[in-house]
Short mmCIF file of C-alpha atoms and ligand atoms in Angstrom, two decimals:
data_model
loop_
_atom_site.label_atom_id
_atom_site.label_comp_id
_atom_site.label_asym_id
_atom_site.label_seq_id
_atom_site.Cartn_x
_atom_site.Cartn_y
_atom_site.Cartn_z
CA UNK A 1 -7.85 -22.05 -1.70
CA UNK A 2 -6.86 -21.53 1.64
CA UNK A 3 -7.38 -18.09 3.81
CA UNK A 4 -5.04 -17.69 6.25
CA UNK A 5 -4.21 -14.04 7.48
CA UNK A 6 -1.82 -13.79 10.25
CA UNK A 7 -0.37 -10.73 12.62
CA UNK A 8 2.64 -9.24 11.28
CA UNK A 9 5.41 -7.89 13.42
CA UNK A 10 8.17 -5.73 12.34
CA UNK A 11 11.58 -5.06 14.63
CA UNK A 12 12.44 -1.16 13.85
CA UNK A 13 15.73 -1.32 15.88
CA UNK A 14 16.40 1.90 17.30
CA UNK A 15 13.66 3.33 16.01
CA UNK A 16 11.60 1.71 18.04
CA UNK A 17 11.17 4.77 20.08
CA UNK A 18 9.60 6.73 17.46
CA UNK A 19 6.98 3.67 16.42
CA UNK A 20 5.93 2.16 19.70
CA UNK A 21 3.93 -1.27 20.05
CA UNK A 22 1.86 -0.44 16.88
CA UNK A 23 2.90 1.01 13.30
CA UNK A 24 -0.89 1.23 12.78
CA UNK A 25 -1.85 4.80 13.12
CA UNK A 26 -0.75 8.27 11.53
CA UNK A 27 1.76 9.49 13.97
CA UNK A 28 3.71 6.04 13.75
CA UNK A 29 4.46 6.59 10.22
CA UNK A 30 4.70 10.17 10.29
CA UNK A 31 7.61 9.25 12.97
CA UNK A 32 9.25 6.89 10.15
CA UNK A 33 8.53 9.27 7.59
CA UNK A 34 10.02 12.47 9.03
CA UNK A 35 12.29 11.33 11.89
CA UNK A 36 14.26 8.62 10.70
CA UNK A 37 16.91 7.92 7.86
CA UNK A 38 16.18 4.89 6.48
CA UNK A 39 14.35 3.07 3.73
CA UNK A 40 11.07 4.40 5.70
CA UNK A 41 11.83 8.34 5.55
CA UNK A 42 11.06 10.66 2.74
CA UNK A 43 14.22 11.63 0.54
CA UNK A 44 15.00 15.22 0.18
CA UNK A 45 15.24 14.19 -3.53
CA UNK A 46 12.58 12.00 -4.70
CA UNK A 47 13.81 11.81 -8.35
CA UNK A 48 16.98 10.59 -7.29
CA UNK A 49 15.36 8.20 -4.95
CA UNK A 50 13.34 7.17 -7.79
CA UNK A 51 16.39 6.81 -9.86
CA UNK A 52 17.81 4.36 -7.41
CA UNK A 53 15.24 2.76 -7.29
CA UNK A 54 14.97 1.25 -10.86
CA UNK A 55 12.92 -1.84 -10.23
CA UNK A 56 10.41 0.46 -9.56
CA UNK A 57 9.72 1.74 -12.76
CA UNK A 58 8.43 -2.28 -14.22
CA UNK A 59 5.82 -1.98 -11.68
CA UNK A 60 4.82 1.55 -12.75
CA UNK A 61 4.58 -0.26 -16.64
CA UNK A 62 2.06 -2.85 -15.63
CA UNK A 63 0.35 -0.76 -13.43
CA UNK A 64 0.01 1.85 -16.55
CA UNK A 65 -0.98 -0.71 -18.62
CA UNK A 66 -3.83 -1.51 -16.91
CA UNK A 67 -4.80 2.06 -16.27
CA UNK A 68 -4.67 2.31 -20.21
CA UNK A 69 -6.82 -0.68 -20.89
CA UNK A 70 -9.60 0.74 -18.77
CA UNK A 71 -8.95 4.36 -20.75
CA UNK A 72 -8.27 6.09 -16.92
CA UNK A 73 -7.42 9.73 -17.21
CA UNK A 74 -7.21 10.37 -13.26
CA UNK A 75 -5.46 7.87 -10.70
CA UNK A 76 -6.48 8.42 -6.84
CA UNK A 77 -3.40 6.70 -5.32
CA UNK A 78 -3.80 6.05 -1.34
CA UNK A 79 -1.25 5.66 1.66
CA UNK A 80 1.69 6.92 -0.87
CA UNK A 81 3.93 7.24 1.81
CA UNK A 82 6.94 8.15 0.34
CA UNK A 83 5.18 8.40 -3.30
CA UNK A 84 7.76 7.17 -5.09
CA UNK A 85 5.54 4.31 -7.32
CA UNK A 86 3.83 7.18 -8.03
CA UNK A 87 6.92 9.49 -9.41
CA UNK A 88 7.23 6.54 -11.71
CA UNK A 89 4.00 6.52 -12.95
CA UNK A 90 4.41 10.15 -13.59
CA UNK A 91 7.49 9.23 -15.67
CA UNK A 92 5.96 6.32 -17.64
CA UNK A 93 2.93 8.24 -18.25
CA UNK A 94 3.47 12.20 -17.96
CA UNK A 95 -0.25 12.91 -18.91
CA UNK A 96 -2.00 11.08 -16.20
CA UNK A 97 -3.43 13.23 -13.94
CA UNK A 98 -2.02 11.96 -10.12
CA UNK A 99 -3.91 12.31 -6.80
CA UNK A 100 -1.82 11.54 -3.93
CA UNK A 101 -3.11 10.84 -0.57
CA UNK A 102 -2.20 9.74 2.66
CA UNK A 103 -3.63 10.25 6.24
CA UNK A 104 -0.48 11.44 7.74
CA UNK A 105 -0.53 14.73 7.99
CA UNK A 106 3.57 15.41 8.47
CA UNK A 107 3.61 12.83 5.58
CA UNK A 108 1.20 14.97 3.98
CA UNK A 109 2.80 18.57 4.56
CA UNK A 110 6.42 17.38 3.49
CA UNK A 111 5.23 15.52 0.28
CA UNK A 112 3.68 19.14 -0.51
CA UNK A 113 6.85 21.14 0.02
CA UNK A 114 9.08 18.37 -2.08
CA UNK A 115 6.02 18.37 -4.94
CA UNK A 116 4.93 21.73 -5.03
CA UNK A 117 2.99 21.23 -8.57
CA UNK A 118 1.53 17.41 -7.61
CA UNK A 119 -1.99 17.33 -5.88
CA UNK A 120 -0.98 15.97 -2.86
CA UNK A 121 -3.98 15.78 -0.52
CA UNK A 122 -4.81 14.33 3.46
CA UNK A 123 -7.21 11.68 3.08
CA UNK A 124 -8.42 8.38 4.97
CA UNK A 125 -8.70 5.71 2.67
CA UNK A 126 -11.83 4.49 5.37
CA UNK A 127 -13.54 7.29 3.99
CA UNK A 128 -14.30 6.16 0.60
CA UNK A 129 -12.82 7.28 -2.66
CA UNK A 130 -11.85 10.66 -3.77
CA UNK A 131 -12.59 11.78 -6.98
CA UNK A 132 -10.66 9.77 -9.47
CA UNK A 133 -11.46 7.34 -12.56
CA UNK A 134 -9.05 4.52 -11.29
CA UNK A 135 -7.62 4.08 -8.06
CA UNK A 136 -4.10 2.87 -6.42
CA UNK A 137 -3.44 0.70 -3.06
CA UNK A 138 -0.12 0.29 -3.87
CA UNK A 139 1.35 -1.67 -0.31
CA UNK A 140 -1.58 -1.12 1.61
CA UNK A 141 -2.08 -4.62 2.35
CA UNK A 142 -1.13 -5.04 5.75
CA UNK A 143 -2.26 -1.32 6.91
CA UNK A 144 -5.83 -2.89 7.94
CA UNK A 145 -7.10 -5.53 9.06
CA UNK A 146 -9.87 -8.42 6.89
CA UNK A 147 -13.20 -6.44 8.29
CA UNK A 148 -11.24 -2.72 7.58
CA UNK A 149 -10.92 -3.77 4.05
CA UNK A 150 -13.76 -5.67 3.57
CA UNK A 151 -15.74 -2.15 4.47
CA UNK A 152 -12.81 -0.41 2.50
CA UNK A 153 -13.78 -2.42 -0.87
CA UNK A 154 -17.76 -1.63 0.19
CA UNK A 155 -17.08 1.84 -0.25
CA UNK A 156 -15.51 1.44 -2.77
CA UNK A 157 -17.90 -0.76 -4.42
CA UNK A 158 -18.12 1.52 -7.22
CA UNK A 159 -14.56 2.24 -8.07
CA UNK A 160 -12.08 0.23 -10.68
CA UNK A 161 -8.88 -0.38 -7.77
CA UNK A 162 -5.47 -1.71 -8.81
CA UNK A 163 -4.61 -3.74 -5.57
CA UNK A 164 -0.41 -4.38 -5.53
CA UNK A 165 -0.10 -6.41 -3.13
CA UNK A 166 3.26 -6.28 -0.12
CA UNK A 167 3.64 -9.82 0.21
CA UNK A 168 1.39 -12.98 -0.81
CA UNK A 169 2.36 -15.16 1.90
CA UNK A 170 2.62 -19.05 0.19
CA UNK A 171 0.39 -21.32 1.90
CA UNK A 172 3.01 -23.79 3.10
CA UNK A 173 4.92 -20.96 4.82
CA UNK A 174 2.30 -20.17 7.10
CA UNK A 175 2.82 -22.50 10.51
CA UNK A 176 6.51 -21.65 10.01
CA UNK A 177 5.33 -17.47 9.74
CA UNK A 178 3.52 -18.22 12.73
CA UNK A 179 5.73 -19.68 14.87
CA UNK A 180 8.47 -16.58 14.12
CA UNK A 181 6.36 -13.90 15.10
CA UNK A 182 5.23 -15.84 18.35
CA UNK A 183 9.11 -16.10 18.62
CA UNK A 184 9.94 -12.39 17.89
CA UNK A 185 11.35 -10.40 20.65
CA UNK A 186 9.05 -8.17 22.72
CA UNK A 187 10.16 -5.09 20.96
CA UNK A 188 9.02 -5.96 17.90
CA UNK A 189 6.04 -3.43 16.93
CA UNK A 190 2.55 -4.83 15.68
CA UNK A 191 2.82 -4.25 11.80
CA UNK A 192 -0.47 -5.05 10.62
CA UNK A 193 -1.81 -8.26 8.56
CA UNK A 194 0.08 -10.39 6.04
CA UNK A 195 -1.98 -13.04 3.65
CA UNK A 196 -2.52 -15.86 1.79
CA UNK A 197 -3.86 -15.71 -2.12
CA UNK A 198 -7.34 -16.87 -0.72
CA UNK A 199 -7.19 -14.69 1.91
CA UNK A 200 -6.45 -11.27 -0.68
CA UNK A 201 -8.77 -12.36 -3.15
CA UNK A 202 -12.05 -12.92 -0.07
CA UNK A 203 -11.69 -9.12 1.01
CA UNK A 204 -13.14 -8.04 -2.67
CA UNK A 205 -15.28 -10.76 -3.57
CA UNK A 206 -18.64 -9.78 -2.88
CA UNK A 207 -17.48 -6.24 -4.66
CA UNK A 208 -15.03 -6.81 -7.39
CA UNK A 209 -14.01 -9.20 -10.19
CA UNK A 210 -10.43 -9.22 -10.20
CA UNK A 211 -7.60 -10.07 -12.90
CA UNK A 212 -4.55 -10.97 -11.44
CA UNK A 213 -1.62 -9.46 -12.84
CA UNK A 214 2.60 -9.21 -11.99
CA UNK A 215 3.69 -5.15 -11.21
CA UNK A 216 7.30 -5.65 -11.74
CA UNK A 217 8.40 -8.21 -8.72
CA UNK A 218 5.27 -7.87 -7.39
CA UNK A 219 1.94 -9.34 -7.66
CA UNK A 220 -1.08 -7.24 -8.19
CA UNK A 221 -4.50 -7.28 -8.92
CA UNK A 222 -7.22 -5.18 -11.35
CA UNK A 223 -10.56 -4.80 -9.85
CA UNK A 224 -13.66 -3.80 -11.32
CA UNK A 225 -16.92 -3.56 -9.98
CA UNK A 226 -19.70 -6.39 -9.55
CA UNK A 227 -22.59 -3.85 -10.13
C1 SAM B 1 3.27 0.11 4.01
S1 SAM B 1 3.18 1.84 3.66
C2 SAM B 1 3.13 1.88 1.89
C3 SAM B 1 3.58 3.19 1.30
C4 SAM B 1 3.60 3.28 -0.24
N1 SAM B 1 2.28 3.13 -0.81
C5 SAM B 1 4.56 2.29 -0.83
O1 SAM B 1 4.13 1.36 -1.51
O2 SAM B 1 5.77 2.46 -0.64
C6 SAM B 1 1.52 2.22 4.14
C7 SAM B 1 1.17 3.71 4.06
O3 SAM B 1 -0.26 3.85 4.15
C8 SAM B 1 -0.59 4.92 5.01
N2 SAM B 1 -1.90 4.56 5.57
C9 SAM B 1 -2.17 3.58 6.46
N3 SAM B 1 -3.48 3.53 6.73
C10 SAM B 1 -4.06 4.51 5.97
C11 SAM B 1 -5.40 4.95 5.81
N4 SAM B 1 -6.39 4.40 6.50
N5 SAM B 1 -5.63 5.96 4.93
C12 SAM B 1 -4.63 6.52 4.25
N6 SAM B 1 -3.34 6.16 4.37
C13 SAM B 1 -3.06 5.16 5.22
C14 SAM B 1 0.56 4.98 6.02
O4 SAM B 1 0.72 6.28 6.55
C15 SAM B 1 1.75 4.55 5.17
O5 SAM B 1 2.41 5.66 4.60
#
């Protein structure tokens, strides 16, 4: 199975101004988030952003179904950004109790105001779990690089993680992957890591057994501990 992780790059247009060279830290996204109108930016109504978003709610059903299998009464989810996977596992499963984190902190303070009953807390995921039974990366993929999660799945050596993945990048695609971002214009921001199967499945090995699973259109993983 072949490894191959590569650089992403993302063109944001006009907003360019608001990301800079690098989408990689808090104030980047908190920029997308809180300054922008576009798929990136948090709606003033998240139900009816949810609503729109109907795919959404077959990757909340597989997600719940594994949270049922391993009997999880508490889901940690991390980096929710706009939380709306998580409004939909509200809706599929009303009495799960919901953590929602993120280390943005404008992220943070407007998901608050929109959710005043949710638990909606500023965390870095680099600083090990918070307290939870089951636990949610749900896009986080390309947010860090190999060693970051490697020391990300360390710490959370401990924890039962449902990986969902942004992208599994096919193996054959790679040169081709390559050769666009070398050929993407200079304004294009650095937008983290995308990966091959081999590559995903590496960063949890030495912590984890995984069962691979679909979420809807997108492909996902259910990780348990070694020890
Ligand atoms: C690609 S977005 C995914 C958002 C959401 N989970 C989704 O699926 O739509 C990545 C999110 O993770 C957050 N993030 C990135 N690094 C993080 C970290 N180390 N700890 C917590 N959140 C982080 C970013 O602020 C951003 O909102």
């Amino acid at each position: 199975v072949l490894k191959i992780t590569l650089p992403h790059r993302f063109d944001f247009g006009e907003d360019r101004q608001l990301v800079g060279e690098d989408i990689l830290h808090p104030e980047a996204w908190d920029a997308l988030r809180l300054q922008t109108d576009g798929p990136f930016a948090i709606p003033a109504d998240l139900d009816a952003a949810a609503d729109a978003q109907p795919a959404a709610r077959d990757r909340a059903e597989a997600i719940a179904a594994v949270l049922d299998g391993w009997e999880a009464q508490h889901l940690v989810s991390y980096g929710v950004g706009t939380a709306l996977p998580e409004r939909w596992l509200q809706r599929v499963r009303p009495n799960l109790r919901l953590t929602l984190t993120e280390y943005a902190p404008g992220t943070v303070a407007r998901l608050q105001e929109l959710l005043p009953d949710a638990d909606v807390r500023r965390h870095d995921l680099r600083d090990g779990p918070a307290d939870g039974d089951a636990h949610l990366f749900h896009r986080l993929d390309t947010d860090l690089d190999n060693a970051g999660w490697r020391e990300v799945f360390g710490a959370f050596g401990d924890a039962r993680i449902v990986v969902v993945a942004t992208e599994v990048m096919p193996v054959r695609q790679a040169l081709y992957r390559w050769q666009l971002v070398r050929r993407m214009p200079t304004h294009a921001s650095r937008a983290g890591w995308v990966r091959t199967r081999g590559a995903f499945e590496a960063l949890w090995r030495r912590t984890h057994t995984a069962r691979p699973f679909r979420a809807g259109d997108l492909e996902a993983w259910a990780l348990e501990p070694r020890s």
